[in-house]
Amino acid sequence: MPLWALGPIFWRDQNDGGKAQVLDDVARFAQLRIPLTALWVDRPYSNGTNGWSQMDFSPKFADPGAWIGAIRRDYGMEVMIRIAPQVFDPADPFPGSFHNPTGYFDLSNGAAVAEFD
C-alpha cells in the first residue's frame, strides 16, 4: 500500500462546484495548515445519471489532467475518483449490465471492463 493512502484523506460527498470547488478545498486546507495526503472526488463529476454513471468528466471537471496535475504538483497530494460498477438509468446503456433495479454491471465482462480504460 502506498504511504499516501495511510495519511489523512479529504472527501466531499457533493461536488456541485466542479474542479473550482475541489481546488478551493485543497487551497483552504493548505492555508489552514491541515495536512492531507489525498482527496477523494465524489459525484457529480461525470455525465450521466446521478453525476457519475458515465465514467467520464463533465464540463465542470474539464481538463482533468491539468487540475489533477496541479494538485499533485502544488500540494503533493494524490487524487482519487469515486467509481462503482453501477449505473442508475436503464436508458443509459452500459456493457455487461445486469437486468436488475440496482443497475450493477458485470466486471467479468470484457466490454464492461474496457469502459474503465
Tab-separated table of N, CA and C in Angstrom, residues 4 8 26 29 45 50 57 69 74 78-79 88 94 103:
chain	number	residue	atom	x	y	z
A	4	TRP	N	0.929	7.383	0.979
A	4	TRP	CA	-0.079	8.446	0.932
A	4	TRP	C	-1.472	7.908	1.287
A	8	PRO	N	-3.981	11.361	6.051
A	8	PRO	CA	-5.303	11.993	6.071
A	8	PRO	C	-5.817	12.236	4.650
A	26	VAL	N	-8.759	22.265	-1.540
A	26	VAL	CA	-7.355	21.914	-1.331
A	26	VAL	C	-6.566	23.133	-0.856
A	29	PHE	N	-7.405	23.893	2.870
A	29	PHE	CA	-6.717	23.000	3.804
A	29	PHE	C	-5.251	23.414	3.952
A	45	TYR	N	-19.157	14.365	-10.682
A	45	TYR	CA	-18.035	14.757	-11.537
A	45	TYR	C	-18.234	14.321	-12.981
A	50	ASN	N	-27.154	10.607	-11.909
A	50	ASN	CA	-26.547	10.862	-10.593
A	50	ASN	C	-25.153	11.476	-10.667
A	57	PHE	N	-15.623	12.765	-17.370
A	57	PHE	CA	-15.637	14.026	-16.639
A	57	PHE	C	-16.578	15.001	-17.333
A	69	GLY	N	-3.114	17.325	-12.062
A	69	GLY	CA	-1.674	17.581	-12.075
A	69	GLY	C	-1.286	18.731	-11.163
A	74	ASP	N	1.403	21.123	-6.860
A	74	ASP	CA	1.390	22.260	-5.926
A	74	ASP	C	1.171	21.860	-4.475
A	78	GLU	N	-2.391	13.134	-3.752
A	78	GLU	CA	-2.961	12.248	-4.762
A	78	GLU	C	-4.461	12.517	-4.864
A	79	VAL	N	-5.030	12.179	-6.004
A	79	VAL	CA	-6.456	12.391	-6.250
A	79	VAL	C	-7.097	11.047	-6.586
A	88	PHE	N	-27.571	3.986	-13.060
A	88	PHE	CA	-28.912	4.092	-12.474
A	88	PHE	C	-30.035	4.277	-13.475
A	94	PHE	N	-24.937	0.348	-20.668
A	94	PHE	CA	-23.552	0.095	-20.275
A	94	PHE	C	-23.272	-1.377	-20.545
A	103	GLY	N	-28.874	-1.610	-10.996
A	103	GLY	CA	-28.035	-1.007	-12.018
A	103	GLY	C	-26.603	-1.495	-12.049
